[in-house]
Amino acid sequence: MSRRHSLPNTLPRPADELQRLERAWRLPRGWRALTAVNNTYIGKLYIGTAFLFLLLAGALALVMRAQLAVPEAGLVGPDTYNQLFTMHGTVMMFLFAVPIVEAVAVYLLPNMLGARDLPFPRLSAYAFWAYAFGGLAFFCTVFVGLAPDGGWFMYPPLTSGTYSPGLNADFWLLGIGFIEISAIAGAVELIIGLLMTRAPGMTLGRMPVYAWAMLIVGLMIVFAFPAVIAGTALLEMERAFDWPFFDATRGGDPLLWQHLFWFFGHPEVYIIFLPAAGMVSTLVPVLAGTPLAGHRAIVVALLAVAVFSFALWAHHMFTAGLGSLSLSFVSAASLAVAIPAGMQVFAWIGTLWRGRVRYDTQTLFVLGFLFTFVFGGLTGVMVAVLPFDWQVHDTYFIVAHLHYVLIGGVVFPLFAALYHWLPLLNGHRLDERVGRWVFGLVFGGFHLAFFPMHIAGLLGMPRRVYTYPAGLGWEWPNLLSTAGAAVIAAGLAVLLVDTVRTLRRSPQSHGNPWNAATLEWIPSENYATRSIPQVESRDPLWQRPTLATEVERGQHWLPGTVTGLRETLVTSARHADLRHLIVLPGPSWLPVVAAFGTAAFFLLLTVKWVWTAHVFGLVTVGCTVAWLWQTDRLPAATKAIIGEGVCVPIGASGRACHSWWATVVLVIVDMTIFASMGFAHVHVAMRADACPPPGAALPPWPVLLATCGGFAVSAALAWWAGRPLRWRDLGPWRALFFLVAAAITTTAFALLMNAYTDAGLAPRAHAWGATVAALLAYVGLHVMLVVIFGGYLTARAAAGLLTTRQRATFDNSLLLWSCACAQGIAAALMPPVVAWAMR
């Protein structure tokens, strides 16, 4: 960074910087409004869609509660009831709980971090539209009798082709697959945004607790969601191709699904809870008018909860027949997770105790959260004790505990956040008097609905039953629960009406109505704040009361747009020192069409329209390539003045580039999916009487080593082909080596496939062969991607777009190329190495 006012090849601050800023960030109108990628626009759509799914899932719950209000009711039959409770759980967990936490983050975090936008705006747009298109199409299966009916956890063998022969289960497996893709895309965006686009001076120690919570949640998604992606892929392959991963009669194991699903499922509970806890940690200091007690301790507690969550997946398998030693460790970890959760609760109570609390609606929802979540946590400690869990497992006690933790731990903080942050939308608050009625109805109705379920469970009422006989003592708990559900619905209806009424009012400046300390309350437009603030404390608006005025006057960093395009600043991950300026992409139809193509591809595969599905798959690939083709374009100037004589580089490459780190995150996701499939192979091999099983054999070692050598040579050749980019632009002739490297990868994979075919690989005969075939299929998918990379890099070189300054495309492609080749080597070596270890 230099402080000279006049530097060669440097863009100066323009005289009409505010007008240029407004033009660059102007929202498109009419039909083109669908192409907008601003975080505030996408965030509002995201939040609205997630709340729509909350209402839809609630409507399903009301029908279920009406059916269970009295014994032997006939409102719906058993098949319809199975679809209702499966869709209720699926929509709540996959289409509301996880999307809403990402949606709020997309809307809030850029302003809270002092950034103009998240670093990949089109990725946020793609994530939303894929979720919206796919989620709405998935929900419509309720109306045509094709909704999944195997439970939101989809345990085999109930969901195998033998016992669920229709399309219902396929809609869940393929539908949830692309919803998880959307969630992972959002996680990548948030991780890189949080680590690399914070305002200068906002060190990790000064970052708001809510931002910390979302960073931790993003990392949890990266490691947890691949397991369920792998599991759903295996179960769909079993249903489509008769590959017996979970069929015990052919060497499979139904418990394999439970391991994969709950390795995702239990961390998901904390993926949902931690953002809500971060919201509470942001709201409580404002409500009390004093800084948060134990800021650093709360961050440590969030990290501890995240770590513990990955050790608890067998918490859901206490009655599945696992070994006593494993169960004891998981039980101990289930008890230990209460310690960091308790640390946060005591920090919140301490903050409220030492401040002067303002008892408005948001405070009531925070207090309601504290009471409800602590109660749910106590029942969680109860079910962590093995003998007690054995008694109440699969009873309504577990249903009650789940809702106390998830609704008490998520929905109450969300409603508090709604009352707190809604003025950011149009400057108006929700009605306070109406809000107290909303709180009373929702809080009272919640406990009326779910507390009696504890009693019903202790009296022996099982989960997932569509009716029950009279005379067992279950009548009054169920009747009270149904009445409570109706009260909750009334509270939500009042809240919906008040929210719509408030949003219809004429916009005005939001100011800082709660005297909050965080940056999102600085006045903002489509371009976020006029300038990017310099942060000097954890509570910047309290520590420097004039900061909002200074930022609005353009007295801080980047008060305009030096390139005439959308821009934001990149800072260092730990200390938030200035690094460089990046140019952000603007509105485009490409993310919308790519998202529609993704949703159509999966849904059409579900109904067996294979060729049509592949057409939409090609549309998605084409849109993605066109989208990427527009990236990695830098202006001729290499530096830009962003303040009083301060200039920074425009763009970066290698490890300094934000897209390189985003690719690293994608590689971690990809390798975790592969590792989950590898776990499936090891699990099946350990259960087999012989490895490989009778009738199957392993390829000879020379062939396997030759295959590994081919993958290694391909990665090395791709690296060598792009090596000159360090000192000169890459010409089209040298870029042809990318095509040669891709051809070597394809040849190595063909050799590997031929070797296993000659060895008698029979994926339908035994689960061992099925897991090997799944590994090979996953490698084959990556070989196709390598071929696309080879052609793409060659085309960019021919167009003069692979240069010493514009080399991010090559750096990122090389990471993915190396990942694909590493998986090829691992797939070649894993079966023989595991077989040797099983001897």
PDB file of C-alpha atoms in Angstrom, residues 606-783:
ATOM      1  CA  THR A 606     -37.138 -38.312 -10.369  1.00  0.00           C
ATOM      2  CA  VAL A 607     -40.024 -38.879 -12.797  1.00  0.00           C
ATOM      3  CA  LYS A 608     -37.710 -40.838 -15.141  1.00  0.00           C
ATOM      4  CA  TRP A 609     -37.674 -38.256 -17.939  1.00  0.00           C
ATOM      5  CA  VAL A 610     -33.995 -38.998 -18.369  1.00  0.00           C
ATOM      6  CA  TRP A 611     -33.305 -37.397 -21.741  1.00  0.00           C
ATOM      7  CA  THR A 612     -35.220 -34.232 -20.915  1.00  0.00           C
ATOM      8  CA  ALA A 613     -33.390 -34.063 -17.598  1.00  0.00           C
ATOM      9  CA  HIS A 614     -30.048 -34.237 -19.374  1.00  0.00           C
ATOM     10  CA  VAL A 615     -31.081 -31.394 -21.672  1.00  0.00           C
ATOM     11  CA  PHE A 616     -31.636 -29.212 -18.615  1.00  0.00           C
ATOM     12  CA  GLY A 617     -28.367 -30.497 -17.191  1.00  0.00           C
ATOM     13  CA  LEU A 618     -26.584 -29.272 -20.306  1.00  0.00           C
ATOM     14  CA  VAL A 619     -28.368 -25.925 -19.974  1.00  0.00           C
ATOM     15  CA  THR A 620     -27.039 -25.665 -16.427  1.00  0.00           C
ATOM     16  CA  VAL A 621     -23.511 -26.529 -17.510  1.00  0.00           C
ATOM     17  CA  GLY A 622     -23.689 -24.024 -20.356  1.00  0.00           C
ATOM     18  CA  CYS A 623     -24.931 -21.239 -18.095  1.00  0.00           C
ATOM     19  CA  THR A 624     -22.248 -22.029 -15.538  1.00  0.00           C
ATOM     20  CA  VAL A 625     -19.486 -21.924 -18.154  1.00  0.00           C
ATOM     21  CA  ALA A 626     -20.847 -18.636 -19.538  1.00  0.00           C
ATOM     22  CA  TRP A 627     -21.047 -17.280 -15.990  1.00  0.00           C
ATOM     23  CA  LEU A 628     -17.439 -18.251 -15.265  1.00  0.00           C
ATOM     24  CA  TRP A 629     -16.306 -16.891 -18.642  1.00  0.00           C
ATOM     25  CA  GLN A 630     -17.290 -13.417 -17.476  1.00  0.00           C
ATOM     26  CA  THR A 631     -15.154 -13.673 -14.328  1.00  0.00           C
ATOM     27  CA  ASP A 632     -11.437 -13.025 -13.849  1.00  0.00           C
ATOM     28  CA  ARG A 633     -11.577  -9.848 -15.958  1.00  0.00           C
ATOM     29  CA  LEU A 634      -9.552  -6.926 -14.624  1.00  0.00           C
ATOM     30  CA  PRO A 635      -9.348  -3.303 -15.840  1.00  0.00           C
ATOM     31  CA  ALA A 636      -6.139  -2.081 -17.452  1.00  0.00           C
ATOM     32  CA  ALA A 637      -5.164  -0.111 -14.337  1.00  0.00           C
ATOM     33  CA  THR A 638      -3.410  -2.171 -11.686  1.00  0.00           C
ATOM     34  CA  LYS A 639      -4.077   0.072  -8.667  1.00  0.00           C
ATOM     35  CA  ALA A 640      -6.803   2.335  -7.338  1.00  0.00           C
ATOM     36  CA  ILE A 641      -6.895   5.184  -4.854  1.00  0.00           C
ATOM     37  CA  ILE A 642      -9.496   4.334  -2.199  1.00  0.00           C
ATOM     38  CA  GLY A 643      -8.859   7.099   0.345  1.00  0.00           C
ATOM     39  CA  GLU A 644      -6.730  10.142   0.981  1.00  0.00           C
ATOM     40  CA  GLY A 645      -3.711   9.170  -1.088  1.00  0.00           C
ATOM     41  CA  VAL A 646      -4.036   5.466  -0.203  1.00  0.00           C
ATOM     42  CA  CYS A 647      -3.952   3.071  -3.126  1.00  0.00           C
ATOM     43  CA  VAL A 648      -4.349  -0.697  -3.256  1.00  0.00           C
ATOM     44  CA  PRO A 649      -3.991  -3.274  -6.052  1.00  0.00           C
ATOM     45  CA  ILE A 650      -7.001  -4.140  -8.202  1.00  0.00           C
ATOM     46  CA  GLY A 651      -7.515  -7.879  -8.070  1.00  0.00           C
ATOM     47  CA  ALA A 652      -5.161 -10.654  -6.935  1.00  0.00           C
ATOM     48  CA  SER A 653      -4.132 -14.175  -7.848  1.00  0.00           C
ATOM     49  CA  GLY A 654      -3.094 -17.347  -6.077  1.00  0.00           C
ATOM     50  CA  ARG A 655      -3.576 -17.515  -2.326  1.00  0.00           C
ATOM     51  CA  ALA A 656      -4.277 -13.798  -2.120  1.00  0.00           C
ATOM     52  CA  CYS A 657      -7.388 -14.233  -4.300  1.00  0.00           C
ATOM     53  CA  HIS A 658     -10.767 -14.778  -2.671  1.00  0.00           C
ATOM     54  CA  SER A 659     -11.871 -17.166  -5.423  1.00  0.00           C
ATOM     55  CA  TRP A 660      -8.855 -19.413  -4.727  1.00  0.00           C
ATOM     56  CA  TRP A 661      -9.977 -19.862  -1.137  1.00  0.00           C
ATOM     57  CA  ALA A 662     -13.560 -20.448  -2.255  1.00  0.00           C
ATOM     58  CA  THR A 663     -12.239 -23.233  -4.482  1.00  0.00           C
ATOM     59  CA  VAL A 664     -10.353 -24.686  -1.503  1.00  0.00           C
ATOM     60  CA  VAL A 665     -13.659 -24.840   0.378  1.00  0.00           C
ATOM     61  CA  LEU A 666     -15.293 -26.572  -2.605  1.00  0.00           C
ATOM     62  CA  VAL A 667     -12.437 -29.078  -2.711  1.00  0.00           C
ATOM     63  CA  ILE A 668     -12.999 -29.831   0.987  1.00  0.00           C
ATOM     64  CA  VAL A 669     -16.704 -30.419   0.296  1.00  0.00           C
ATOM     65  CA  ASP A 670     -15.871 -32.647  -2.649  1.00  0.00           C
ATOM     66  CA  MET A 671     -13.290 -34.673  -0.763  1.00  0.00           C
ATOM     67  CA  THR A 672     -15.691 -35.078   2.164  1.00  0.00           C
ATOM     68  CA  ILE A 673     -18.333 -36.543  -0.156  1.00  0.00           C
ATOM     69  CA  PHE A 674     -15.704 -38.915  -1.515  1.00  0.00           C
ATOM     70  CA  ALA A 675     -14.589 -39.787   2.028  1.00  0.00           C
ATOM     71  CA  SER A 676     -18.213 -40.557   2.955  1.00  0.00           C
ATOM     72  CA  MET A 677     -18.405 -42.999   0.047  1.00  0.00           C
ATOM     73  CA  GLY A 678     -15.071 -44.415   1.147  1.00  0.00           C
ATOM     74  CA  PHE A 679     -16.516 -44.885   4.635  1.00  0.00           C
ATOM     75  CA  ALA A 680     -19.389 -46.814   3.063  1.00  0.00           C
ATOM     76  CA  HIS A 681     -16.883 -49.131   1.376  1.00  0.00           C
ATOM     77  CA  VAL A 682     -14.928 -49.707   4.595  1.00  0.00           C
ATOM     78  CA  HIS A 683     -18.145 -50.273   6.571  1.00  0.00           C
ATOM     79  CA  VAL A 684     -19.411 -52.875   4.104  1.00  0.00           C
ATOM     80  CA  ALA A 685     -15.995 -54.546   3.858  1.00  0.00           C
ATOM     81  CA  MET A 686     -15.810 -54.901   7.649  1.00  0.00           C
ATOM     82  CA  ARG A 687     -19.211 -56.617   7.702  1.00  0.00           C
ATOM     83  CA  ALA A 688     -18.402 -59.023   4.863  1.00  0.00           C
ATOM     84  CA  ASP A 689     -17.373 -62.610   5.611  1.00  0.00           C
ATOM     85  CA  ALA A 690     -14.624 -62.283   3.007  1.00  0.00           C
ATOM     86  CA  CYS A 691     -13.129 -59.261   1.301  1.00  0.00           C
ATOM     87  CA  PRO A 692     -13.559 -59.266  -1.623  1.00  0.00           C
ATOM     88  CA  PRO A 693     -16.628 -61.516  -1.434  1.00  0.00           C
ATOM     89  CA  PRO A 694     -16.837 -64.795  -3.357  1.00  0.00           C
ATOM     90  CA  GLY A 695     -17.188 -64.233  -7.078  1.00  0.00           C
ATOM     91  CA  ALA A 696     -15.363 -60.905  -7.004  1.00  0.00           C
ATOM     92  CA  ALA A 697     -11.665 -60.176  -7.390  1.00  0.00           C
ATOM     93  CA  LEU A 698      -9.264 -57.265  -7.348  1.00  0.00           C
ATOM     94  CA  PRO A 699      -7.396 -55.999 -10.423  1.00  0.00           C
ATOM     95  CA  PRO A 700      -3.686 -56.814 -10.573  1.00  0.00           C
ATOM     96  CA  TRP A 701      -1.369 -54.344  -8.821  1.00  0.00           C
ATOM     97  CA  PRO A 702       0.582 -53.360 -11.980  1.00  0.00           C
ATOM     98  CA  VAL A 703      -2.631 -52.144 -13.614  1.00  0.00           C
ATOM     99  CA  LEU A 704      -3.678 -50.214 -10.517  1.00  0.00           C
ATOM    100  CA  LEU A 705      -0.270 -48.570 -10.209  1.00  0.00           C
ATOM    101  CA  ALA A 706      -0.317 -47.668 -13.913  1.00  0.00           C
ATOM    102  CA  THR A 707      -3.700 -46.035 -13.371  1.00  0.00           C
ATOM    103  CA  CYS A 708      -2.382 -44.069 -10.412  1.00  0.00           C
ATOM    104  CA  GLY A 709       0.579 -42.975 -12.492  1.00  0.00           C
ATOM    105  CA  GLY A 710      -1.740 -41.723 -15.222  1.00  0.00           C
ATOM    106  CA  PHE A 711      -3.722 -39.572 -12.793  1.00  0.00           C
ATOM    107  CA  ALA A 712      -0.512 -38.190 -11.267  1.00  0.00           C
ATOM    108  CA  VAL A 713       0.955 -37.373 -14.692  1.00  0.00           C
ATOM    109  CA  SER A 714      -2.256 -35.596 -15.694  1.00  0.00           C
ATOM    110  CA  ALA A 715      -2.173 -33.306 -12.656  1.00  0.00           C
ATOM    111  CA  ALA A 716       1.547 -32.608 -13.112  1.00  0.00           C
ATOM    112  CA  LEU A 717       1.127 -31.831 -16.817  1.00  0.00           C
ATOM    113  CA  ALA A 718      -1.755 -29.434 -16.114  1.00  0.00           C
ATOM    114  CA  TRP A 719       0.429 -27.631 -13.569  1.00  0.00           C
ATOM    115  CA  TRP A 720       3.370 -27.499 -15.993  1.00  0.00           C
ATOM    116  CA  ALA A 721       1.195 -26.180 -18.819  1.00  0.00           C
ATOM    117  CA  GLY A 722       0.159 -23.162 -16.744  1.00  0.00           C
ATOM    118  CA  ARG A 723       3.508 -22.543 -15.059  1.00  0.00           C
ATOM    119  CA  PRO A 724       4.573 -19.725 -17.453  1.00  0.00           C
ATOM    120  CA  LEU A 725       1.694 -17.610 -16.119  1.00  0.00           C
ATOM    121  CA  ARG A 726       4.053 -16.609 -13.336  1.00  0.00           C
ATOM    122  CA  TRP A 727       6.039 -14.424 -15.749  1.00  0.00           C
ATOM    123  CA  ARG A 728       4.140 -14.120 -19.054  1.00  0.00           C
ATOM    124  CA  ASP A 729       0.751 -14.544 -20.685  1.00  0.00           C
ATOM    125  CA  LEU A 730      -0.190 -18.044 -21.808  1.00  0.00           C
ATOM    126  CA  GLY A 731      -0.374 -18.657 -25.542  1.00  0.00           C
ATOM    127  CA  PRO A 732      -2.916 -21.000 -27.171  1.00  0.00           C
ATOM    128  CA  TRP A 733      -0.286 -23.523 -28.295  1.00  0.00           C
ATOM    129  CA  ARG A 734       1.006 -24.243 -24.822  1.00  0.00           C
ATOM    130  CA  ALA A 735      -2.581 -24.348 -23.587  1.00  0.00           C
ATOM    131  CA  LEU A 736      -3.146 -27.384 -25.810  1.00  0.00           C
ATOM    132  CA  PHE A 737      -1.288 -29.347 -23.122  1.00  0.00           C
ATOM    133  CA  PHE A 738      -4.410 -28.926 -20.984  1.00  0.00           C
ATOM    134  CA  LEU A 739      -6.246 -31.047 -23.541  1.00  0.00           C
ATOM    135  CA  VAL A 740      -3.433 -33.593 -23.482  1.00  0.00           C
ATOM    136  CA  ALA A 741      -3.608 -33.763 -19.686  1.00  0.00           C
ATOM    137  CA  ALA A 742      -7.385 -34.233 -19.837  1.00  0.00           C
ATOM    138  CA  ALA A 743      -6.900 -37.058 -22.364  1.00  0.00           C
ATOM    139  CA  ILE A 744      -4.437 -38.753 -19.995  1.00  0.00           C
ATOM    140  CA  THR A 745      -6.970 -38.506 -17.162  1.00  0.00           C
ATOM    141  CA  THR A 746      -9.641 -40.066 -19.372  1.00  0.00           C
ATOM    142  CA  THR A 747      -7.276 -42.882 -20.411  1.00  0.00           C
ATOM    143  CA  ALA A 748      -6.328 -43.614 -16.802  1.00  0.00           C
ATOM    144  CA  PHE A 749      -9.974 -43.820 -15.799  1.00  0.00           C
ATOM    145  CA  ALA A 750     -10.822 -46.075 -18.750  1.00  0.00           C
ATOM    146  CA  LEU A 751      -7.935 -48.373 -17.725  1.00  0.00           C
ATOM    147  CA  LEU A 752      -9.251 -48.483 -14.163  1.00  0.00           C
ATOM    148  CA  MET A 753     -12.800 -49.279 -15.271  1.00  0.00           C
ATOM    149  CA  ASN A 754     -11.599 -51.981 -17.646  1.00  0.00           C
ATOM    150  CA  ALA A 755      -9.463 -53.532 -14.899  1.00  0.00           C
ATOM    151  CA  TYR A 756     -12.415 -53.859 -12.518  1.00  0.00           C
ATOM    152  CA  THR A 757     -14.667 -55.142 -15.293  1.00  0.00           C
ATOM    153  CA  ASP A 758     -12.133 -57.842 -16.108  1.00  0.00           C
ATOM    154  CA  ALA A 759     -11.910 -58.676 -12.379  1.00  0.00           C
ATOM    155  CA  GLY A 760     -15.621 -59.474 -12.334  1.00  0.00           C
ATOM    156  CA  LEU A 761     -17.025 -56.430 -10.559  1.00  0.00           C
ATOM    157  CA  ALA A 762     -20.754 -57.119 -10.023  1.00  0.00           C
ATOM    158  CA  PRO A 763     -22.407 -54.217  -8.157  1.00  0.00           C
ATOM    159  CA  ARG A 764     -25.807 -55.947  -8.043  1.00  0.00           C
ATOM    160  CA  ALA A 765     -24.498 -59.138  -6.508  1.00  0.00           C
ATOM    161  CA  HIS A 766     -22.968 -57.767  -3.318  1.00  0.00           C
ATOM    162  CA  ALA A 767     -22.708 -54.484  -1.433  1.00  0.00           C
ATOM    163  CA  TRP A 768     -18.895 -54.647  -1.660  1.00  0.00           C
ATOM    164  CA  GLY A 769     -19.075 -54.425  -5.448  1.00  0.00           C
ATOM    165  CA  ALA A 770     -21.724 -51.722  -5.184  1.00  0.00           C
ATOM    166  CA  THR A 771     -19.489 -49.487  -3.043  1.00  0.00           C
ATOM    167  CA  VAL A 772     -16.567 -49.963  -5.439  1.00  0.00           C
ATOM    168  CA  ALA A 773     -18.840 -49.096  -8.367  1.00  0.00           C
ATOM    169  CA  ALA A 774     -20.057 -45.986  -6.504  1.00  0.00           C
ATOM    170  CA  LEU A 775     -16.467 -44.830  -5.983  1.00  0.00           C
ATOM    171  CA  LEU A 776     -15.711 -45.378  -9.663  1.00  0.00           C
ATOM    172  CA  ALA A 777     -18.869 -43.535 -10.705  1.00  0.00           C
ATOM    173  CA  TYR A 778     -17.881 -40.547  -8.571  1.00  0.00           C
ATOM    174  CA  VAL A 779     -14.425 -40.544 -10.142  1.00  0.00           C
ATOM    175  CA  GLY A 780     -16.027 -40.771 -13.577  1.00  0.00           C
ATOM    176  CA  LEU A 781     -18.059 -37.641 -12.844  1.00  0.00           C
ATOM    177  CA  HIS A 782     -14.830 -35.818 -12.028  1.00  0.00           C
ATOM    178  CA  VAL A 783     -13.149 -37.072 -15.184  1.00  0.00           C
TER     179      VAL A 783
END
